[in-house]
Amino acid sequence: MPRLIDRLGPAEDIWTVLGAEDPLPSSGSVIVALERLDEALAAGLELGVHLPNDTDPERVKPHFDRLSLISVDFPSFTDGRGFSIGHCLRALGYEGRLRATGPVISDQFDFLLACGFDEVLLPDSVAERQPPEHWAAAEGRITLGYQRGLAGRGSILDARRTAGDG
Amino acid sequence: MYRYDEFDRRFVDERVAEFRDQVERRLTGALNEAEFKPLRLMNGLYLQLHAYMLRVAIPYGTLNGRQMRMLAHIAETWDKGYGHFTTRQNIQYNWPKLKDVPDILEALATVEMHAIQTSGNCIRNITSDPFAGVAPEEIEDPRITAELLRQWSSLHPEFTYLGRKFKFAVTGSEHDRAAIKVHDIGIQIVRGEAGEVGYRVLVGGGMGRTPMIAKELRAFLPKADLLPYVEAILRVYNLHGRRDNKYKARIKILVHETGIDAFRDQVEREFATMDRAAVTAPEGEMERIAAYFAPPELTEKPSAPVAFERMKTLDPDFAQWVERNTSAHRVPGYVAATISLKPIGGVPGDATAEQMRAMADLAESYSVDEMRITHEQNVVLPHVALGDLYKVYRGLAAIGLEAPNKGLVTDIIACPGLDYCALATARSIPVAQAISKRFASNKRQREIGPLSIKISGCINACGHHHIGHIGILGLDKAGVENYQITLGGESTEDAALGQRLGPGFGYDELPDVIEKIVDIYLDLRQGRRETFLQTYRRVGMEPFKEALYATAD
Ligand code: SF4
């Protein structure tokens, strides 16, 4: 079962997650833990970083231009801190790939996209039960939301203005 | 009243379809029970002791006759013929079947209602003053703000998986009938120095096992800044609120542990740096909503019509009811009439389908087709002409809802307790019934004067016992129900938490104990105008303690 899913469907994961003890490779795309970010930055790799969900998003801001991917940890789908972290990273100007890593569910897909995420990386236990069709069906299930200033779905508040003008 | 436009309608329809799909995916196993649980909670569906319970949102407690009829229809079609109005201005059905719930939600959608976020760790139904738009001293109808917040908080992508539930209340009057000081965020509409309308924002109030009175976060917030400001508060809470312990996860704990000043700094910093313009409601949105709440056009009428005065003399019960259950209206010749859902010996807040339909009839005929649910679990007809009041009263008497006890000792708030709730440690409804019967005499109730008794069946405090003048908390002591009494709680602008009287009492002792407390008050009060709360504040706990525990030594 595909574990990486984005707006376009199942995707191939080109990233290698580096374990705490693993040596840095000489090439390729690696995701490192936050503690090893400085070390990895010096190595000149294509770099991603994995953030626990109690990380201050400001912490990685100085490295935005060197990071191609930020992965935010969702230890469980009910722990919603990652939604705010995603939003904050985008608000701080991060423009690279944003990944939600953990047992999130397809019913949260729109929310994740709205908070600036691009993709989800699921554990097998979730991926087995929630095939890509479920994620495709979930996207845009609620056509418009009431909030403004978010990525993804449009705002009813703005749509009303447009409808009013027409 | 607010009416859905095409966008609101589509939103709710899509939400119902989504839930239908979620139920199906639960049945196929695509969603496991742990995953389904928060999803069903966010659609109002709880698992109780004996069955599912569905909580339907009544935004800021306002509804019309057609909606009330639908609530009656649901009670009859999918439940046991009655519903239960709650302290958060919602209605609960205690016996729906899971498979019927999507149909119920679809039926609700046809009358512009839903069950979105009436449960779960998300922003709950926004509550407000049941006398909104009626009270003479009001600065602005708080429902305009509440509706804006309702929309903003509906399926907010960032704030739907919070650490814990999150409750807003809004008042437009200085006199607080919305209990804003015991909410996660309390909003008071105020005037700024130049007379402009804005908000005073309180944060960190709440009940539960660690009750706290909210603190002031901002003395004055310009109106246009509301959405970015609450977004800043929610972001700080979502990022920093505790997730390690369910009982310490409310914002009140974060505010308490961080300190209000440091918390304010965090909120203000986020507010200052965020893209406020992107979040603010666009020009005209507030006005669009406000138009729905334009006061109904009521023509001024005599403030003491002859027929009305005559009926009061002819029917003393009516006169009593008028005195107790009606409140001032900003238009001369009108009142807001409170329908007490606390008949003697009844279940507080319950109404049968027949009663709901009758209330809908009365609202349509005599109250500009409007009703309000109060956090005291009563119903208000907000715009009744004095000349129509007797007809309303007779209509209520016909369905057994003419109790003249608003704000009196039998106007009891009680949570469902052991009769329904899986978390309960003791019964609470039968306690309310027994006390109500004990004080059945109208004469005696009037003699006692304003006195609120609030009962919770466990430490979670859904019955708001902390803010009852007399609070009753049902606990379990080695398998036996034991009830702790608190005195001196209050929910309004001078909100206070009740203080513990002493060791608890057994179930059977309660009516006697309450009676004793009341007798001591009657004994100690300085004149008949001094209320229970005033006496308590003057004399303190001691005399009550002495009288209740002295003989036990
Ligand atoms: S206070 Fe306790 S018993 Fe009462 S409804 Fe709440 S959780 Fe249930």
XYZ file of C-alpha atoms and ligand atoms in Angstrom:
727
model
C 0.000 0.000 0.000
C 1.342 3.424 -0.911
C 2.354 5.324 2.149
C 3.077 8.695 0.600
C 0.088 10.590 -0.746
C -0.310 14.087 -2.088
C -2.905 16.043 -4.059
C -2.183 14.035 -7.179
C -2.479 10.649 -5.510
C 0.089 8.091 -4.378
C 3.638 9.332 -4.778
C 7.073 7.792 -4.738
C 9.118 8.639 -1.701
C 12.569 9.747 -2.810
C 13.647 10.637 0.693
C 15.731 8.549 3.030
C 15.132 9.070 6.698
C 18.419 9.065 8.514
C 18.505 7.217 11.835
C 20.077 8.832 14.860
C 23.293 6.807 14.523
C 23.452 6.503 10.727
C 26.385 8.229 9.074
C 25.533 11.026 6.638
C 25.613 9.752 3.032
C 27.696 11.604 0.473
C 24.779 12.220 -1.868
C 21.005 11.833 -2.173
C 18.035 13.291 -0.363
C 17.936 12.728 3.353
C 15.653 13.701 6.165
C 17.463 14.270 9.428
C 16.298 14.824 12.937
C 16.379 18.389 14.194
C 19.384 17.633 16.411
C 21.470 16.714 13.399
C 20.429 19.629 11.222
C 23.599 21.680 11.734
C 25.809 18.708 10.997
C 23.800 17.873 7.864
C 23.761 21.457 6.621
C 27.539 21.407 6.550
C 27.518 18.289 4.368
C 25.836 19.940 1.380
C 23.143 17.311 0.752
C 19.600 17.781 -0.518
C 18.090 18.153 2.867
C 14.913 17.600 4.755
C 14.325 17.915 8.469
C 11.858 16.139 10.729
C 10.308 18.254 13.478
C 8.706 16.932 16.627
C 5.422 18.732 17.202
C 6.698 20.759 20.123
C 9.301 22.499 17.980
C 9.206 26.274 17.773
C 8.809 26.894 14.021
C 11.159 29.886 14.326
C 13.936 27.449 15.110
C 14.277 26.361 11.480
C 13.555 29.697 9.847
C 17.237 30.588 9.287
C 17.616 27.446 7.173
C 14.529 27.724 4.997
C 16.516 28.323 1.828
C 18.554 25.163 2.436
C 15.601 22.898 3.245
C 13.752 21.164 0.425
C 11.445 19.362 2.785
C 10.138 19.786 6.287
C 8.398 16.850 7.869
C 6.169 17.577 10.853
C 5.486 14.779 13.275
C 1.901 13.768 14.019
C 2.310 11.281 16.876
C -1.418 10.634 16.707
C -4.134 12.035 14.488
C -5.837 13.704 17.438
C -2.750 15.709 18.384
C -3.393 18.812 16.324
C -0.286 20.839 17.136
C 1.132 19.998 13.725
C -1.633 21.968 12.007
C -0.434 25.154 13.697
C 3.216 24.329 13.054
C 2.450 23.898 9.354
C 0.588 27.174 9.281
C 3.403 28.973 11.101
C 6.102 27.583 8.803
C 4.242 28.952 5.802
C 3.579 32.240 7.570
C 7.310 32.521 8.272
C 7.993 32.163 4.572
C 8.872 28.514 4.075
C 8.266 27.568 0.454
C 9.619 24.036 0.195
C 7.789 20.750 0.485
C 5.804 20.276 3.691
C 5.025 16.756 4.868
C 2.793 15.438 7.633
C 4.325 12.265 9.006
C 2.229 10.000 11.154
C -1.107 8.231 11.467
C -3.276 11.082 10.161
C -6.544 10.105 8.485
C -8.056 11.002 5.145
C -10.744 13.069 6.877
C -7.981 15.486 7.808
C -6.553 15.833 4.318
C -8.265 19.128 3.504
C -7.270 20.589 6.850
C -3.659 19.616 6.283
C -3.653 21.146 2.814
C -5.242 24.307 4.196
C -2.479 24.562 6.781
C 0.139 24.476 4.066
C 1.022 20.784 3.890
C 1.712 19.153 0.538
C 1.755 15.476 1.419
C 1.223 12.836 4.079
C 3.465 9.916 4.944
C 1.409 7.213 6.597
C 2.374 4.209 8.673
C 1.265 0.881 7.153
C -1.452 0.460 9.775
C -3.295 3.455 8.335
C -2.247 3.103 4.703
C -3.698 -0.411 4.568
C -7.165 0.740 5.544
C -7.183 4.072 3.768
C -6.231 3.612 0.113
C -5.491 6.593 -2.157
C -9.123 6.675 -3.355
C -10.195 7.714 0.126
C -7.738 10.557 0.114
C -8.819 11.649 -3.343
C -12.463 11.564 -2.226
C -11.643 13.550 0.888
C -9.957 16.362 -0.963
C -12.415 19.179 -1.539
C -15.300 17.296 0.045
C -16.273 20.540 1.709
C -15.969 22.870 -1.264
C -15.533 26.125 0.603
C -14.654 26.875 4.216
C -15.466 29.907 6.330
C -11.892 30.855 7.116
C -9.722 33.255 5.201
C -6.016 33.391 4.638
C -5.466 29.660 4.276
C -3.978 27.570 1.526
C -6.130 25.069 -0.312
C -9.831 25.574 -0.181
C -11.424 28.941 -0.825
C -13.372 31.068 1.615
C -17.113 31.464 1.789
C -16.582 34.989 3.081
C -14.802 35.928 -0.127
C -17.176 33.961 -2.340
C -20.061 35.965 -0.887
C -18.405 39.190 -1.941
C -17.836 37.903 -5.448
C -21.389 36.581 -5.678
C -22.638 39.939 -4.396
C -20.708 41.807 -7.089
C -21.950 39.596 -9.928
C -32.631 35.614 12.848
C -29.717 34.457 10.795
C -30.716 32.695 7.587
C -28.465 30.457 5.525
C -27.412 31.665 2.135
C -26.426 29.266 -0.650
C -22.937 28.910 0.829
C -24.056 28.042 4.341
C -26.506 25.553 2.894
C -23.942 23.824 0.736
C -21.500 23.711 3.635
C -23.963 21.908 5.904
C -25.151 19.578 3.126
C -21.579 18.612 2.337
C -20.901 18.041 5.997
C -23.875 15.671 6.281
C -22.692 13.757 3.205
C -19.237 13.543 4.731
C -20.615 12.084 7.943
C -22.698 9.564 6.033
C -19.522 8.471 4.307
C -17.674 8.312 7.631
C -20.342 6.035 9.094
C -20.021 3.779 6.048
C -16.249 3.707 6.306
C -16.581 2.828 9.971
C -18.826 -0.098 9.035
C -16.382 -1.366 6.407
C -13.505 -1.004 8.838
C -11.642 1.650 6.834
C -11.947 3.751 9.959
C -11.302 1.999 13.241
C -13.234 2.889 16.371
C -10.473 5.137 17.712
C -10.472 7.081 14.453
C -14.222 7.236 14.170
C -14.738 8.502 17.703
C -13.529 12.097 17.275
C -15.287 12.267 13.918
C -18.630 11.291 15.377
C -18.073 13.571 18.383
C -17.507 16.497 16.068
C -20.878 15.665 14.568
C -22.502 15.695 17.969
C -22.651 11.962 18.571
C -21.669 10.699 22.024
C -21.691 7.192 23.391
C -23.512 7.256 26.718
C -24.323 4.688 29.350
C -27.141 2.948 27.514
C -27.074 4.320 24.003
C -25.793 7.009 21.672
C -26.681 10.596 22.454
C -26.965 13.215 19.718
C -26.381 16.833 20.641
C -27.795 19.314 18.156
C -26.450 22.852 18.019
C -28.758 25.765 18.593
C -26.348 28.585 17.777
C -26.442 31.156 20.579
C -29.721 29.539 21.615
C -31.882 31.197 18.963
C -34.450 29.259 16.960
C -37.763 29.734 15.175
C -41.004 27.773 15.146
C -40.130 25.712 12.114
C -36.880 24.630 13.703
C -38.535 23.782 17.001
C -41.085 21.668 15.109
C -38.241 19.801 13.466
C -36.750 19.132 16.899
C -40.145 17.722 17.906
C -40.307 15.638 14.732
C -36.857 14.184 15.412
C -37.833 13.372 18.994
C -40.843 11.444 17.767
C -39.351 9.775 14.727
C -35.934 8.748 15.948
C -36.070 9.055 19.710
C -38.468 8.458 22.556
C -40.629 11.514 22.059
C -38.668 14.059 24.052
C -35.470 16.066 24.039
C -33.288 17.676 26.656
C -32.223 21.325 26.478
C -28.713 21.808 27.838
C -26.742 24.432 29.726
C -24.973 25.341 26.503
C -28.208 26.255 24.741
C -28.240 23.016 22.736
C -30.639 20.088 22.663
C -29.740 16.452 23.284
C -31.492 13.293 22.204
C -30.728 10.344 24.400
C -31.749 7.372 22.298
C -30.880 7.719 18.589
C -29.486 4.781 16.601
C -26.158 5.204 14.856
C -27.623 4.174 11.514
C -30.306 6.875 11.768
C -27.967 9.711 12.592
C -27.111 10.712 9.005
C -30.864 10.926 8.309
C -31.387 13.038 11.407
C -28.600 15.390 10.344
C -30.128 15.609 6.887
C -33.502 16.463 8.403
C -31.868 19.151 10.526
C -30.170 20.639 7.489
C -33.572 21.259 5.887
C -34.283 23.773 8.661
C -30.765 25.252 8.707
C -29.555 23.333 11.708
C -26.713 20.939 12.375
C -24.768 19.126 15.070
C -21.346 20.349 14.012
C -18.843 20.670 16.853
C -21.317 20.174 19.655
C -18.802 17.760 21.099
C -15.162 16.783 20.719
C -11.923 18.694 21.248
C -12.850 21.605 19.072
C -14.553 24.977 19.292
C -18.052 24.322 20.544
C -21.365 26.047 19.972
C -20.970 29.771 20.643
C -23.325 30.733 23.444
C -24.824 34.102 24.214
C -27.351 36.117 26.166
C -30.871 34.683 25.863
C -32.149 38.268 26.054
C -29.986 39.403 23.132
C -31.700 42.092 21.101
C -34.259 42.549 23.848
C -32.470 43.839 26.925
C -32.841 47.595 27.287
C -29.267 48.178 28.463
C -27.628 46.261 25.627
C -24.898 47.955 23.584
C -25.251 45.711 20.565
C -26.886 42.390 19.769
C -24.169 39.847 20.721
C -25.523 37.310 18.236
C -23.939 39.224 15.353
C -20.538 38.565 16.865
C -21.530 35.039 17.880
C -22.609 34.232 14.321
C -19.340 35.545 12.902
C -17.491 33.349 15.393
C -19.740 30.386 14.623
C -18.792 30.607 10.981
C -15.105 31.204 11.625
C -14.901 28.280 14.032
C -16.800 25.810 11.835
C -14.323 23.182 10.621
C -11.405 25.525 11.167
C -8.575 23.551 9.569
C -6.026 24.594 12.172
C -8.175 24.369 15.293
C -10.317 21.265 14.973
C -7.965 18.874 16.773
C -7.307 20.899 19.891
C -6.038 19.523 23.176
C -9.480 19.841 24.662
C -12.907 21.326 24.095
C -13.077 25.090 23.695
C -16.024 27.267 24.599
C -16.870 30.857 23.693
C -19.615 33.011 25.183
C -20.577 36.521 24.107
C -22.580 39.184 25.928
C -23.724 42.552 24.656
C -24.747 43.837 28.065
C -22.863 44.767 31.159
C -25.197 42.502 33.104
C -23.873 39.117 32.124
C -26.481 36.463 31.407
C -24.081 34.376 29.329
C -21.657 33.419 32.142
C -18.690 34.678 30.123
C -16.346 34.403 33.110
C -16.563 30.625 33.133
C -15.752 30.156 29.456
C -12.460 29.521 27.686
C -12.963 32.838 25.935
C -15.534 35.322 27.175
C -16.359 38.325 25.036
C -18.127 41.409 26.276
C -19.248 44.073 23.844
C -18.117 47.425 25.232
C -17.666 51.007 24.165
C -14.239 52.541 23.663
C -13.192 56.018 24.704
C -14.671 57.628 21.627
C -17.890 55.679 22.007
C -16.971 53.166 19.317
C -18.113 49.588 19.781
C -15.496 46.951 20.478
C -14.750 44.002 22.710
C -13.405 43.230 26.126
C -11.797 39.809 25.898
C -11.513 37.416 28.830
C -9.652 34.135 28.766
C -9.148 31.026 30.834
C -12.397 30.624 32.709
C -14.026 27.272 33.121
C -15.527 24.735 35.429
C -14.702 21.038 35.477
C -12.385 19.708 38.151
C -10.272 22.854 38.290
C -12.775 25.701 38.209
C -11.404 29.153 37.363
C -12.763 32.608 36.790
C -11.592 34.078 33.479
C -8.979 36.822 33.433
C -8.933 39.927 31.297
C -6.744 39.545 28.235
C -7.644 42.776 26.449
C -9.641 45.650 27.885
C -10.569 46.920 24.446
C -10.274 45.224 21.081
C -11.416 47.096 17.983
C -14.282 45.258 16.372
C -12.527 44.584 13.085
C -9.702 42.760 14.873
C -11.883 40.046 16.356
C -11.045 37.156 14.047
C -7.266 37.675 13.944
C -7.218 38.169 17.693
C -9.079 34.976 18.540
C -6.996 33.187 15.937
C -3.866 34.360 17.762
C -5.269 33.074 21.070
C -6.180 29.717 19.582
C -2.771 29.369 17.932
C -0.913 29.988 21.170
C -3.220 27.512 22.888
C -2.923 24.878 20.188
C 0.862 25.060 20.167
C 1.467 25.329 23.882
C -1.529 23.890 25.714
C -0.731 20.719 27.616
C -1.380 17.438 25.873
C 0.064 15.125 28.498
C -2.944 15.126 30.780
C -6.541 15.433 29.675
C -7.458 17.158 32.899
C -4.837 19.832 32.419
C -5.449 20.443 28.751
C -7.943 23.320 28.870
C -6.701 26.821 28.129
C -7.406 27.829 31.730
C -4.502 25.641 32.852
C -2.174 27.095 30.216
C -3.118 30.624 31.268
C -2.731 29.707 34.911
C 0.647 28.017 34.476
C 2.027 30.623 32.055
C 0.622 33.570 33.984
C -1.837 35.949 32.394
C 0.791 38.599 31.587
C 3.185 36.209 29.863
C 0.264 34.591 28.074
C -0.905 38.009 26.911
C 2.586 38.757 25.589
C 2.502 35.575 23.528
C -0.918 36.357 22.101
C -0.056 39.970 21.358
C 3.195 38.959 19.679
C 1.377 36.508 17.426
C -1.318 39.090 16.759
C 1.272 41.714 15.854
C 3.212 39.511 13.447
C 0.448 37.548 11.763
C -1.140 38.542 8.473
C -4.208 40.086 10.068
C -5.709 41.420 6.888
C -5.824 37.912 5.418
C -7.888 36.636 8.331
C -10.182 39.583 9.068
C -13.745 39.334 7.839
C -14.020 41.331 4.605
C -15.759 44.705 4.553
C -19.463 44.283 4.717
C -19.582 40.786 6.251
C -20.396 42.015 9.742
C -23.060 44.299 8.262
C -24.460 41.430 6.224
C -24.837 39.340 9.370
C -26.120 42.293 11.394
C -28.965 42.807 8.936
C -30.384 39.420 9.950
C -30.499 40.534 13.544
C -32.157 43.862 12.912
C -34.694 44.252 15.705
C -38.219 43.247 14.638
C -40.488 46.176 14.004
C -42.621 46.325 17.078
C -45.015 49.203 17.492
C -44.945 50.750 20.918
C -47.904 49.796 23.054
C -49.346 50.909 26.359
C -47.215 49.667 29.222
C -50.236 48.661 31.303
C -53.081 47.690 28.989
C -56.407 47.490 30.788
C -57.244 43.910 29.841
C -53.820 42.736 30.992
C -54.138 44.471 34.345
C -57.593 42.998 34.758
C -56.413 39.460 34.092
C -53.718 39.873 36.695
C -56.356 40.710 39.280
C -58.673 37.935 38.181
C -56.023 35.250 37.968
C -53.428 35.584 40.738
C -51.445 32.656 39.351
C -51.029 34.601 36.148
C -49.963 37.672 38.109
C -47.330 35.606 39.876
C -46.061 34.190 36.636
C -45.842 37.673 35.101
C -43.939 38.965 38.066
C -41.464 36.088 38.059
C -41.095 34.967 34.463
C -41.128 38.117 32.392
C -38.287 40.568 31.787
C -38.049 44.098 30.494
C -38.056 44.720 26.756
C -36.487 47.699 25.037
C -39.839 48.431 23.351
C -42.564 49.717 25.685
C -45.555 47.404 25.909
C -43.516 44.229 25.376
C -41.727 41.752 27.581
C -39.517 38.714 27.163
C -41.295 35.751 28.716
C -39.380 32.835 30.171
C -40.950 29.405 29.814
C -39.687 27.399 32.735
C -38.750 23.837 31.820
C -38.686 23.098 35.543
C -42.181 22.007 36.477
C -42.274 20.733 40.049
C -40.763 17.248 40.112
C -39.844 17.326 36.420
C -36.534 16.633 34.713
C -34.769 20.003 34.310
C -34.577 20.975 30.642
C -36.689 18.151 29.246
C -39.480 18.880 26.782
C -41.765 16.486 24.966
C -42.478 16.732 21.262
C -45.940 17.990 22.104
C -44.535 20.721 24.333
C -42.026 21.722 21.661
C -44.799 22.092 19.087
C -46.907 24.121 21.477
C -43.968 26.421 22.192
C -43.433 26.780 18.441
C -47.102 27.737 18.032
C -46.843 30.361 20.747
C -43.649 31.787 19.284
C -45.199 32.026 15.842
C -48.376 33.647 17.096
C -47.022 35.929 19.783
C -43.248 36.326 19.616
C -42.289 37.205 16.046
C -41.526 33.522 15.451
C -38.544 33.481 17.782
C -37.401 31.493 20.792
C -34.234 31.370 22.839
C -32.788 28.557 24.890
C -31.132 29.755 28.096
C -28.128 28.322 29.880
C -30.469 27.721 32.797
C -32.208 25.192 30.528
C -35.331 27.268 29.988
C -36.924 28.745 26.856
C -37.572 32.431 26.237
C -40.221 34.008 24.043
C -38.351 37.248 23.444
C -40.980 39.618 22.040
C -44.393 39.245 23.621
C -46.875 42.140 23.731
C -48.422 42.578 27.163
C -51.829 42.278 25.588
C -50.963 38.760 24.380
C -49.385 37.590 27.570
C -52.445 35.937 29.046
C -52.959 33.873 25.915
C -49.341 32.787 26.106
C -49.757 31.897 29.752
C -52.875 29.828 29.083
C -51.099 28.086 26.237
C -48.255 27.160 28.547
C -50.604 26.009 31.288
C -52.196 23.646 28.767
C -48.877 21.827 28.376
C -47.797 22.019 32.007
C -45.097 24.656 31.504
C -46.526 27.543 33.485
C -44.305 27.199 36.567
C -43.734 30.723 37.926
C -40.281 29.836 39.213
C -37.689 31.548 37.051
C -34.606 32.142 39.197
C -36.211 30.568 42.252
C -35.170 27.566 44.274
C -36.924 25.051 41.995
C -35.368 26.505 38.814
C -32.650 23.908 39.182
C -29.900 23.105 36.708
C -28.900 19.461 36.659
C -26.654 17.444 34.388
C -27.855 14.031 33.143
C -25.825 12.227 35.824
C -26.103 8.485 36.372
C -29.383 8.264 34.507
C -27.557 8.676 31.194
C -23.935 9.651 31.521
C -21.122 7.111 31.330
C -18.844 9.288 33.441
C -21.279 9.907 36.266
C -20.440 9.026 39.840
C -23.899 9.797 41.202
C -27.463 10.560 40.223
C -28.326 14.172 39.616
C -31.773 14.309 37.975
C -33.545 12.518 40.856
C -31.823 14.870 43.304
C -33.238 17.839 41.406
C -36.665 16.227 41.394
C -36.625 15.575 45.132
C -35.552 19.124 45.975
C -38.087 20.542 43.569
C -40.860 18.578 45.276
C -39.680 19.674 48.688
C -40.028 23.341 47.722
C -43.155 22.866 45.609
C -45.157 25.652 47.243
C -45.091 28.810 45.120
C -45.645 30.927 48.178
C -42.648 29.474 49.923
C -40.473 29.815 46.842
C -41.335 33.476 46.538
C -40.675 33.969 50.197
C -37.178 32.522 49.714
C -36.478 34.672 46.653
C -33.709 34.326 44.039
C -31.732 31.163 44.654
C -29.997 28.966 42.111
C -29.268 25.337 42.796
C -26.996 23.565 40.347
C -26.237 19.868 40.385
C -23.472 17.842 38.718
C -23.262 14.062 38.718
C -19.467 14.052 38.745
C -16.430 16.261 39.027
C -16.682 17.322 35.364
C -19.238 19.874 36.477
C -21.592 19.891 33.477
C -24.317 20.929 35.916
C -22.262 24.053 36.745
C -22.353 23.383 40.483
C -19.375 25.693 41.057
C -21.465 28.708 40.102
C -24.700 27.744 41.825
C -25.655 29.782 44.880
C -25.985 26.295 46.242
C -23.909 23.780 44.316
C -24.314 20.045 44.626
C -21.646 17.677 43.387
C -22.396 13.969 43.338
C -19.421 11.725 44.090
C -18.891 8.072 44.736
C -17.542 7.191 48.147
C -16.757 3.504 48.379
C -19.687 2.598 46.175
C -22.135 4.965 47.861
C -23.338 8.234 46.428
C -22.065 11.166 48.410
C -22.919 14.778 47.702
C -20.639 17.728 48.345
C -22.271 21.076 48.885
C -20.789 24.434 47.896
C -22.214 27.822 48.753
C -21.849 31.267 47.243
C -21.177 30.502 43.587
C -22.394 32.995 40.994
C -22.326 33.166 37.195
C -22.883 36.818 36.312
C -20.591 39.856 36.122
C -19.622 39.342 39.764
C -18.950 35.668 39.143
C -17.582 33.623 42.017
C -16.849 29.988 42.669
C -18.757 28.307 45.456
C -16.912 27.328 48.637
C -17.154 23.881 50.141
C -19.447 23.584 53.098
C -17.784 20.505 54.606
C -18.065 16.726 54.435
C -20.628 15.448 51.968
C -24.092 14.038 52.553
C -25.940 10.913 51.503
C -28.515 10.855 48.734
C -31.468 10.547 51.096
C -30.310 13.389 53.319
C -30.175 15.971 50.537
C -33.612 17.530 50.574
C -33.306 17.993 54.359
C -29.853 19.500 54.075
C -30.921 21.953 51.407
C -33.960 22.870 53.416
C -31.806 23.498 56.442
C -29.479 25.764 54.462
C -32.454 27.694 53.206
C -33.901 28.005 56.698
C -30.646 29.356 58.081
C -30.628 31.942 55.348
C -34.213 32.950 56.069
C -33.260 33.254 59.697
C -30.206 35.394 59.085
C -31.295 37.686 56.301
C -31.697 41.363 57.017
C -35.057 42.041 55.533
C -36.845 40.317 52.721
C -34.882 42.051 50.027
C -31.601 40.497 51.027
C -31.044 37.545 48.704
C -29.454 34.258 49.627
C -26.242 35.285 47.897
C -26.111 38.654 49.653
C -26.679 37.054 53.017
C -24.025 34.474 52.337
C -21.564 37.140 51.278
C -22.317 39.085 54.433
C -22.242 36.300 57.011
C -19.907 33.797 55.345
C -19.791 30.062 55.686
C -19.666 29.716 59.472
C -23.335 29.907 60.467
C -24.201 27.335 57.814
C -21.391 25.043 58.883
C -22.343 25.253 62.501
C -25.966 24.487 61.961
C -25.298 21.570 59.671
C -22.460 19.837 61.420
C -22.909 20.843 65.065
C -25.294 18.023 65.917
C -23.025 15.474 64.313
C -20.357 15.861 67.017
S -21.033 16.362 35.225
Fe -20.298 14.284 35.027
S -22.169 13.078 35.253
Fe -22.815 15.113 34.757
S -23.017 15.093 32.542
Fe -20.979 15.883 33.033
S -19.685 14.121 32.898
Fe -21.781 13.324 33.076
